[in-house]
mmCIF file of C-alpha atoms in Angstrom:
data_model
loop_
_atom_site.group_PDB
_atom_site.id
_atom_site.type_symbol
_atom_site.label_atom_id
_atom_site.label_comp_id
_atom_site.label_asym_id
_atom_site.label_seq_id
_atom_site.Cartn_x
_atom_site.Cartn_y
_atom_site.Cartn_z
ATOM 1 C CA UNK A 859 245.145 95.637 114.326
ATOM 2 C CA UNK A 860 246.614 94.111 111.195
ATOM 3 C CA UNK A 861 244.589 92.026 108.769
ATOM 4 C CA UNK A 862 242.429 92.095 105.671
ATOM 5 C CA UNK A 863 240.652 88.762 106.074
ATOM 6 C CA UNK A 864 236.858 88.547 106.350
ATOM 7 C CA UNK A 865 236.923 87.626 110.092
ATOM 8 C CA UNK A 866 239.111 90.647 110.918
ATOM 9 C CA UNK A 867 237.056 93.043 108.808
ATOM 10 C CA UNK A 868 233.867 91.813 110.464
ATOM 11 C CA UNK A 869 235.422 92.217 113.907
ATOM 12 C CA UNK A 870 236.548 95.775 113.190
ATOM 13 C CA UNK A 871 233.074 96.696 111.931
ATOM 14 C CA UNK A 872 231.661 95.568 115.280
ATOM 15 C CA UNK A 873 234.293 97.617 117.118
ATOM 16 C CA UNK A 874 233.232 100.725 115.187
ATOM 17 C CA UNK A 875 229.585 100.019 116.088
ATOM 18 C CA UNK A 876 230.043 99.490 119.828
ATOM 19 C CA UNK A 877 232.898 101.898 120.587
ATOM 20 C CA UNK A 878 230.844 105.162 120.654
ATOM 21 C CA UNK A 879 228.349 103.647 123.109
ATOM 22 C CA UNK A 880 228.736 102.949 126.838
ATOM 23 C CA UNK A 881 227.781 99.287 126.438
ATOM 24 C CA UNK A 882 229.730 96.631 128.334
ATOM 25 C CA UNK A 883 231.878 94.523 126.006
ATOM 26 C CA UNK A 884 232.955 90.896 126.476
ATOM 27 C CA UNK A 885 235.930 89.837 124.352
ATOM 28 C CA UNK A 886 236.433 86.116 123.855
ATOM 29 C CA UNK A 887 239.324 84.450 122.099
ATOM 30 C CA UNK A 888 242.278 82.130 122.499
ATOM 31 C CA UNK A 889 245.499 83.108 124.246
ATOM 32 C CA UNK A 890 247.691 85.329 122.095
ATOM 33 C CA UNK A 891 244.999 86.627 119.730
ATOM 34 C CA UNK A 892 245.228 90.274 120.831
ATOM 35 C CA UNK A 893 242.282 90.786 123.195
ATOM 36 C CA UNK A 894 243.966 93.674 125.005
ATOM 37 C CA UNK A 895 244.684 95.387 121.681
ATOM 38 C CA UNK A 896 240.995 95.101 120.819
ATOM 39 C CA UNK A 897 240.009 96.619 124.178
ATOM 40 C CA UNK A 898 242.342 99.541 123.447
ATOM 41 C CA UNK A 899 240.692 99.985 120.036
ATOM 42 C CA UNK A 900 237.222 100.173 121.644
ATOM 43 C CA UNK A 901 238.409 102.716 124.241
ATOM 44 C CA UNK A 902 240.277 104.887 121.723
ATOM 45 C CA UNK A 903 237.156 105.196 119.564
ATOM 46 C CA UNK A 904 234.835 106.010 122.462
ATOM 47 C CA UNK A 905 233.774 109.273 124.079
ATOM 48 C CA UNK A 906 235.970 108.278 127.026
ATOM 49 C CA UNK A 907 239.235 108.280 125.069
ATOM 50 C CA UNK A 908 240.535 111.339 126.946
ATOM 51 C CA UNK A 909 240.067 109.490 130.246
ATOM 52 C CA UNK A 910 242.175 106.543 131.457
ATOM 53 C CA UNK A 911 242.016 102.954 130.281
ATOM 54 C CA UNK A 912 242.862 100.962 133.417
ATOM 55 C CA UNK A 913 244.019 97.398 132.704
ATOM 56 C CA UNK A 914 243.702 94.600 135.266
ATOM 57 C CA UNK A 915 244.844 90.999 134.819
ATOM 58 C CA UNK A 916 242.460 89.209 137.181
ATOM 59 C CA UNK A 917 244.471 85.991 137.020
ATOM 60 C CA UNK A 918 247.687 87.588 138.310
ATOM 61 C CA UNK A 919 246.261 89.019 141.559
ATOM 62 C CA UNK A 920 246.410 86.829 144.721
ATOM 63 C CA UNK A 921 242.866 85.813 145.668
ATOM 64 C CA UNK A 922 243.047 87.539 149.059
ATOM 65 C CA UNK A 923 243.921 90.891 147.492
ATOM 66 C CA UNK A 924 241.510 91.002 144.546
ATOM 67 C CA UNK A 925 238.838 93.139 146.248
ATOM 68 C CA UNK A 926 241.449 95.568 147.572
ATOM 69 C CA UNK A 927 243.009 95.846 144.109
ATOM 70 C CA UNK A 928 239.705 96.504 142.352
ATOM 71 C CA UNK A 929 237.799 98.518 144.957
ATOM 72 C CA UNK A 930 240.496 99.846 147.302
ATOM 73 C CA UNK A 931 240.732 99.611 151.099
ATOM 74 C CA UNK A 932 240.797 101.812 154.179
ATOM 75 C CA UNK A 933 243.707 102.096 156.561
ATOM 76 C CA UNK A 934 243.555 99.231 159.057
ATOM 77 C CA UNK A 935 241.045 97.223 156.999
ATOM 78 C CA UNK A 936 243.289 94.160 157.346
ATOM 79 C CA UNK A 937 246.789 93.237 158.471
ATOM 80 C CA UNK A 938 249.269 95.194 156.394
ATOM 81 C CA UNK A 939 246.815 97.921 155.370
ATOM 82 C CA UNK A 940 248.923 100.802 156.696
ATOM 83 C CA UNK A 941 247.247 103.448 154.577
ATOM 84 C CA UNK A 942 244.187 104.048 152.415
ATOM 85 C CA UNK A 943 244.410 102.590 148.910
ATOM 86 C CA UNK A 944 242.469 103.778 145.867
ATOM 87 C CA UNK A 945 241.146 100.855 143.819
ATOM 88 C CA UNK A 946 241.230 100.390 140.054
ATOM 89 C CA UNK A 947 237.559 101.274 139.624
ATOM 90 C CA UNK A 948 238.088 104.675 141.248
ATOM 91 C CA UNK A 949 241.135 105.273 139.067
ATOM 92 C CA UNK A 950 239.019 104.456 135.997
ATOM 93 C CA UNK A 951 236.177 106.830 136.937
ATOM 94 C CA UNK A 952 235.002 108.559 133.749
ATOM 95 C CA UNK A 953 237.041 106.141 131.651
ATOM 96 C CA UNK A 954 237.266 102.409 130.929
ATOM 97 C CA UNK A 955 238.431 99.406 132.926
ATOM 98 C CA UNK A 956 239.690 96.317 131.101
ATOM 99 C CA UNK A 957 239.288 93.105 133.132
ATOM 100 C CA UNK A 958 241.439 90.467 131.455
ATOM 101 C CA UNK A 959 240.930 86.817 132.476
ATOM 102 C CA UNK A 960 237.708 87.855 134.206
ATOM 103 C CA UNK A 961 236.749 84.214 134.873
ATOM 104 C CA UNK A 962 239.596 84.016 137.414
ATOM 105 C CA UNK A 963 237.795 86.345 139.840
ATOM 106 C CA UNK A 964 236.682 84.716 143.124
ATOM 107 C CA UNK A 965 232.923 84.279 143.583
ATOM 108 C CA UNK A 966 232.762 86.908 146.380
ATOM 109 C CA UNK A 967 234.420 89.476 144.141
ATOM 110 C CA UNK A 968 232.052 88.587 141.300
ATOM 111 C CA UNK A 969 229.155 89.680 143.531
ATOM 112 C CA UNK A 970 230.723 93.128 144.054
ATOM 113 C CA UNK A 971 231.503 93.421 140.347
ATOM 114 C CA UNK A 972 227.877 92.628 139.537
ATOM 115 C CA UNK A 973 226.794 95.468 141.824
ATOM 116 C CA UNK A 974 229.150 97.902 140.087
ATOM 117 C CA UNK A 975 227.712 96.909 136.715
ATOM 118 C CA UNK A 976 224.125 97.253 137.928
ATOM 119 C CA UNK A 977 224.321 100.263 140.240
ATOM 120 C CA UNK A 978 227.670 101.914 139.509
ATOM 121 C CA UNK A 979 228.617 101.823 143.195
ATOM 122 C CA UNK A 980 230.746 99.913 145.723
ATOM 123 C CA UNK A 981 232.481 100.261 149.112
ATOM 124 C CA UNK A 982 236.185 100.074 149.785
ATOM 125 C CA UNK A 983 237.303 97.123 151.904
ATOM 126 C CA UNK A 984 236.856 98.132 155.550
ATOM 127 C CA UNK A 985 234.451 100.990 154.788
ATOM 128 C CA UNK A 986 230.675 101.421 154.806
ATOM 129 C CA UNK A 987 230.809 104.571 152.669
ATOM 130 C CA UNK A 988 229.329 104.031 149.197
ATOM 131 C CA UNK A 989 231.361 105.328 146.264
ATOM 132 C CA UNK A 990 229.671 106.114 142.935
ATOM 133 C CA UNK A 991 231.652 105.699 139.718
ATOM 134 C CA UNK A 992 231.023 106.068 135.997
ATOM 135 C CA UNK A 993 233.133 103.327 134.432
ATOM 136 C CA UNK A 994 232.753 101.392 131.207
ATOM 137 C CA UNK A 995 233.692 97.732 131.631
ATOM 138 C CA UNK A 996 235.445 95.673 128.969
ATOM 139 C CA UNK A 997 236.064 92.083 130.044
ATOM 140 C CA UNK A 998 238.012 89.325 128.313
ATOM 141 C CA UNK A 999 238.532 85.600 128.688
ATOM 142 C CA UNK A 1000 240.116 82.719 126.796
ATOM 143 C CA UNK A 1001 237.996 80.111 128.582
ATOM 144 C CA UNK A 1002 234.714 78.458 127.623
ATOM 145 C CA UNK A 1003 232.188 80.478 129.632
ATOM 146 C CA UNK A 1004 229.442 77.865 129.397
ATOM 147 C CA UNK A 1005 231.811 75.343 130.964
ATOM 148 C CA UNK A 1006 232.961 77.588 133.836
ATOM 149 C CA UNK A 1007 229.338 78.464 134.622
ATOM 150 C CA UNK A 1008 228.394 74.771 134.682
ATOM 151 C CA UNK A 1009 231.148 73.945 137.162
ATOM 152 C CA UNK A 1010 230.017 76.785 139.420
ATOM 153 C CA UNK A 1011 233.147 78.950 139.282
ATOM 154 C CA UNK A 1012 231.456 81.821 137.417
ATOM 155 C CA UNK A 1013 228.074 83.395 138.133
ATOM 156 C CA UNK A 1014 225.514 83.198 135.347
ATOM 157 C CA UNK A 1015 223.993 86.579 136.263
ATOM 158 C CA UNK A 1016 227.425 88.213 135.957
ATOM 159 C CA UNK A 1017 227.945 86.578 132.575
ATOM 160 C CA UNK A 1018 224.693 88.046 131.254
ATOM 161 C CA UNK A 1019 225.689 91.483 132.575
ATOM 162 C CA UNK A 1020 229.080 91.290 130.865
ATOM 163 C CA UNK A 1021 227.827 89.736 127.646
ATOM 164 C CA UNK A 1022 225.971 92.842 126.426
ATOM 165 C CA UNK A 1023 228.076 93.103 123.283
ATOM 166 C CA UNK A 1024 230.287 90.053 122.645
ATOM 167 C CA UNK A 1025 233.350 90.255 120.407
ATOM 168 C CA UNK A 1026 234.846 86.981 119.164
ATOM 169 C CA UNK A 1027 238.527 87.298 118.232
ATOM 170 C CA UNK A 1028 239.451 84.783 115.511
ATOM 171 C CA UNK A 1029 242.413 82.475 116.046
ATOM 172 C CA UNK A 1030 245.332 82.964 113.672
ATOM 173 C CA UNK A 1031 244.680 79.654 111.903
ATOM 174 C CA UNK A 1032 241.189 80.959 111.048
ATOM 175 C CA UNK A 1033 242.718 83.892 109.137
ATOM 176 C CA UNK A 1034 245.741 82.420 107.307
ATOM 177 C CA UNK A 1035 245.601 85.093 104.590
ATOM 178 C CA UNK A 1036 246.700 87.636 107.227
ATOM 179 C CA UNK A 1037 249.926 85.779 108.093
ATOM 180 C CA UNK A 1038 252.101 87.440 105.382
ATOM 181 C CA UNK A 1039 250.910 90.897 106.524
ATOM 182 C CA UNK A 1040 251.751 90.093 110.143
ATOM 183 C CA UNK A 1041 255.106 88.578 109.202
ATOM 184 C CA UNK A 1042 256.158 91.718 107.310
ATOM 185 C CA UNK A 1043 254.951 93.970 110.133
ATOM 186 C CA UNK A 1044 256.908 92.098 112.815
ATOM 187 C CA UNK A 1045 259.919 91.793 110.512
ATOM 188 C CA UNK A 1046 260.053 95.565 110.059
ATOM 189 C CA UNK A 1047 259.486 96.163 113.772
ATOM 190 C CA UNK A 1048 262.275 93.867 114.995
ATOM 191 C CA UNK A 1049 264.704 94.833 112.228
ATOM 192 C CA UNK A 1050 264.424 98.410 113.461
ATOM 193 C CA UNK A 1051 264.620 97.631 117.190
ATOM 194 C CA UNK A 1052 267.496 95.145 116.788
ATOM 195 C CA UNK A 1053 269.389 97.233 114.238
ATOM 196 C CA UNK A 1054 269.378 94.467 111.608
ATOM 197 C CA UNK A 1055 269.329 95.086 107.852
ATOM 198 C CA UNK A 1056 266.612 92.618 106.857
ATOM 199 C CA UNK A 1057 264.030 93.158 104.143
ATOM 200 C CA UNK A 1058 261.926 90.003 103.951
ATOM 201 C CA UNK A 1059 261.680 86.242 104.349
ATOM 202 C CA UNK A 1060 262.385 83.604 101.737
ATOM 203 C CA UNK A 1061 259.554 82.041 99.761
ATOM 204 C CA UNK A 1062 260.047 78.664 101.450
ATOM 205 C CA UNK A 1063 260.022 80.354 104.867
ATOM 206 C CA UNK A 1064 256.725 82.068 104.082
ATOM 207 C CA UNK A 1065 255.275 78.726 103.013
ATOM 208 C CA UNK A 1066 256.363 77.189 106.332
ATOM 209 C CA UNK A 1067 254.816 80.064 108.256
ATOM 210 C CA UNK A 1068 251.513 79.940 106.352
ATOM 211 C CA UNK A 1069 251.270 76.155 106.756
ATOM 212 C CA UNK A 1070 251.955 76.114 110.497
ATOM 213 C CA UNK A 1071 249.008 75.806 112.906
ATOM 214 C CA UNK A 1072 250.035 78.540 115.403
ATOM 215 C CA UNK A 1073 248.617 77.176 118.687
ATOM 216 C CA UNK A 1074 250.024 80.303 120.393
ATOM 217 C CA UNK A 1075 248.427 82.596 117.792
ATOM 218 C CA UNK A 1076 249.872 86.065 117.069
ATOM 219 C CA UNK A 1077 252.028 86.092 120.210
ATOM 220 C CA UNK A 1078 253.756 82.925 119.024
ATOM 221 C CA UNK A 1079 254.235 84.348 115.513
ATOM 222 C CA UNK A 1080 255.766 87.487 117.004
ATOM 223 C CA UNK A 1081 258.227 85.416 119.056
ATOM 224 C CA UNK A 1082 259.221 83.317 116.039
ATOM 225 C CA UNK A 1083 259.895 86.385 113.882
ATOM 226 C CA UNK A 1084 261.914 88.091 116.629
ATOM 227 C CA UNK A 1085 264.057 84.982 117.083
ATOM 228 C CA UNK A 1086 264.506 84.661 113.309
ATOM 229 C CA UNK A 1087 265.647 88.300 113.030
ATOM 230 C CA UNK A 1088 268.157 87.769 115.862
ATOM 231 C CA UNK A 1089 269.575 84.743 113.993
ATOM 232 C CA UNK A 1090 269.469 86.367 110.529
ATOM 233 C CA UNK A 1091 272.807 86.513 108.686
ATOM 234 C CA UNK A 1092 271.592 88.419 105.643
ATOM 235 C CA UNK A 1093 268.822 90.647 104.328
ATOM 236 C CA UNK A 1094 266.532 87.668 103.592
ATOM 237 C CA UNK A 1095 265.428 85.792 106.722
ATOM 238 C CA UNK A 1096 265.309 82.008 106.640
ATOM 239 C CA UNK A 1097 262.758 80.239 108.854
ATOM 240 C CA UNK A 1098 262.719 76.455 108.692
ATOM 241 C CA UNK A 1099 260.510 73.838 110.305
ATOM 242 C CA UNK A 1100 262.933 73.269 113.192
ATOM 243 C CA UNK A 1101 262.373 76.829 114.418
ATOM 244 C CA UNK A 1102 258.618 76.285 114.390
ATOM 245 C CA UNK A 1103 258.812 72.837 115.957
ATOM 246 C CA UNK A 1104 260.918 74.164 118.830
ATOM 247 C CA UNK A 1105 258.209 76.729 119.519
ATOM 248 C CA UNK A 1106 255.497 74.090 119.321
ATOM 249 C CA UNK A 1107 257.319 71.654 121.615
ATOM 250 C CA UNK A 1108 257.499 74.243 124.391
ATOM 251 C CA UNK A 1109 253.724 74.686 124.629
ATOM 252 C CA UNK A 1110 252.077 73.962 127.953
ATOM 253 C CA UNK A 1111 249.386 71.404 128.675
ATOM 254 C CA UNK A 1112 246.751 74.141 128.445
ATOM 255 C CA UNK A 1113 248.013 75.107 124.977
ATOM 256 C CA UNK A 1114 247.763 71.468 123.971
ATOM 257 C CA UNK A 1115 244.098 71.432 124.953
ATOM 258 C CA UNK A 1116 243.579 74.536 122.839
ATOM 259 C CA UNK A 1117 245.324 72.745 119.979
ATOM 260 C CA UNK A 1118 242.844 69.855 120.140
ATOM 261 C CA UNK A 1119 239.990 72.356 120.051
ATOM 262 C CA UNK A 1120 241.606 74.031 117.058
ATOM 263 C CA UNK A 1121 241.849 70.660 115.328
ATOM 264 C CA UNK A 1122 238.145 70.035 115.852
ATOM 265 C CA UNK A 1123 237.247 73.582 114.768
ATOM 266 C CA UNK A 1124 239.274 73.295 111.574
ATOM 267 C CA UNK A 1125 237.811 69.864 110.774
ATOM 268 C CA UNK A 1126 234.255 71.143 111.184
ATOM 269 C CA UNK A 1127 235.009 74.312 109.195
ATOM 270 C CA UNK A 1128 236.433 72.211 106.361
ATOM 271 C CA UNK A 1129 233.252 70.128 106.222
ATOM 272 C CA UNK A 1130 231.034 73.220 106.356
ATOM 273 C CA UNK A 1131 232.928 74.955 103.573
ATOM 274 C CA UNK A 1132 232.809 71.800 101.436
ATOM 275 C CA UNK A 1133 229.029 71.534 101.827
ATOM 276 C CA UNK A 1134 228.235 75.231 101.520
ATOM 277 C CA UNK A 1135 227.295 75.335 105.232
ATOM 278 C CA UNK A 1136 224.545 72.750 104.762
ATOM 279 C CA UNK A 1137 224.245 70.672 107.958
ATOM 280 C CA UNK A 1138 221.321 68.288 107.302
ATOM 281 C CA UNK A 1139 220.778 65.857 104.428
ATOM 282 C CA UNK A 1140 222.785 63.360 102.434
ATOM 283 C CA UNK A 1141 225.304 65.951 101.274
ATOM 284 C CA UNK A 1142 225.315 67.816 104.581
ATOM 285 C CA UNK A 1143 228.283 68.386 106.876
ATOM 286 C CA UNK A 1144 226.837 66.199 109.648
ATOM 287 C CA UNK A 1145 226.759 63.134 107.388
ATOM 288 C CA UNK A 1146 230.303 63.780 106.140
ATOM 289 C CA UNK A 1147 231.517 64.026 109.729
ATOM 290 C CA UNK A 1148 229.511 60.989 110.792
ATOM 291 C CA UNK A 1149 227.637 62.717 113.624
ATOM 292 C CA UNK A 1150 224.052 63.722 114.414
ATOM 293 C CA UNK A 1151 223.053 67.159 113.024
ATOM 294 C CA UNK A 1152 221.986 68.369 116.486
ATOM 295 C CA UNK A 1153 225.371 67.291 117.870
ATOM 296 C CA UNK A 1154 227.120 69.203 115.099
ATOM 297 C CA UNK A 1155 225.074 72.333 115.839
ATOM 298 C CA UNK A 1156 226.031 72.025 119.495
ATOM 299 C CA UNK A 1157 229.734 71.706 118.627
ATOM 300 C CA UNK A 1158 229.506 74.691 116.242
ATOM 301 C CA UNK A 1159 228.018 76.818 119.023
ATOM 302 C CA UNK A 1160 230.507 75.629 121.667
ATOM 303 C CA UNK A 1161 233.513 76.269 119.411
ATOM 304 C CA UNK A 1162 232.226 79.720 118.440
ATOM 305 C CA UNK A 1163 232.078 78.908 114.725
ATOM 306 C CA UNK A 1164 230.178 81.520 112.750
ATOM 307 C CA UNK A 1165 229.281 81.561 109.085
ATOM 308 C CA UNK A 1166 231.137 84.353 107.234
ATOM 309 C CA UNK A 1167 229.032 87.246 105.993
#
């Protein structure tokens, strides 16, 4: 995990605090910020590090197979079940399971997950035999949990069970001072893997990179650097605005929604920094933004904005 900014240092301090415990961890952050890497960091610093870290992308499993994937099934439990299958929770017994995109789980599966968190037990699909497991759960999502609970697609009781120790991963545009470190890391990595003799980027290229908004976060930065190394014709890599614009133009509608949220977050942060985090009063951030102080507090909470230590 590369970075020296205050948000990254604060995040790593929290990782060191929670890792040795068995507490459930909920990682929240935008797409491409490195949530899986953070889950690995928690597991590797825990007492379970010698046991497996089982990773599950809940959004990539067909809805009809989610329970079988997580909890296993018996032979003949459903059409196509030709043999017994061990689920991910059994495989993770004694270790850690990482549930990425946890908000994509169907409601029925959320009930079984809640039981595992509360009692440490479940049944395979097609079986009445109860299986006990000792598994630490780390969940992650890039969605607004308050919103998905309001629309009824995520159980509130499951949220409170998962949200024992929340970790907020900062977006890349919230830690711009880390961009040069990340650029040099990816440059070295891809120069070695692609067999290119490159040593750095030009000053103008670094300025472009530091001034870009990065709606795709670190994953987008990684892709840009890899493409730049492939195109490099000398030891100093040149990255112009066209390379960044082409990346930005290929973003999906969901990324565009994230970009609007980033715009609002940055605008509020700018006002808060300018007023020394004062919200009320004539010189407060609420007046500068032209909104009610209670509305501003609500937006700060919804966008996950936290005052730096």
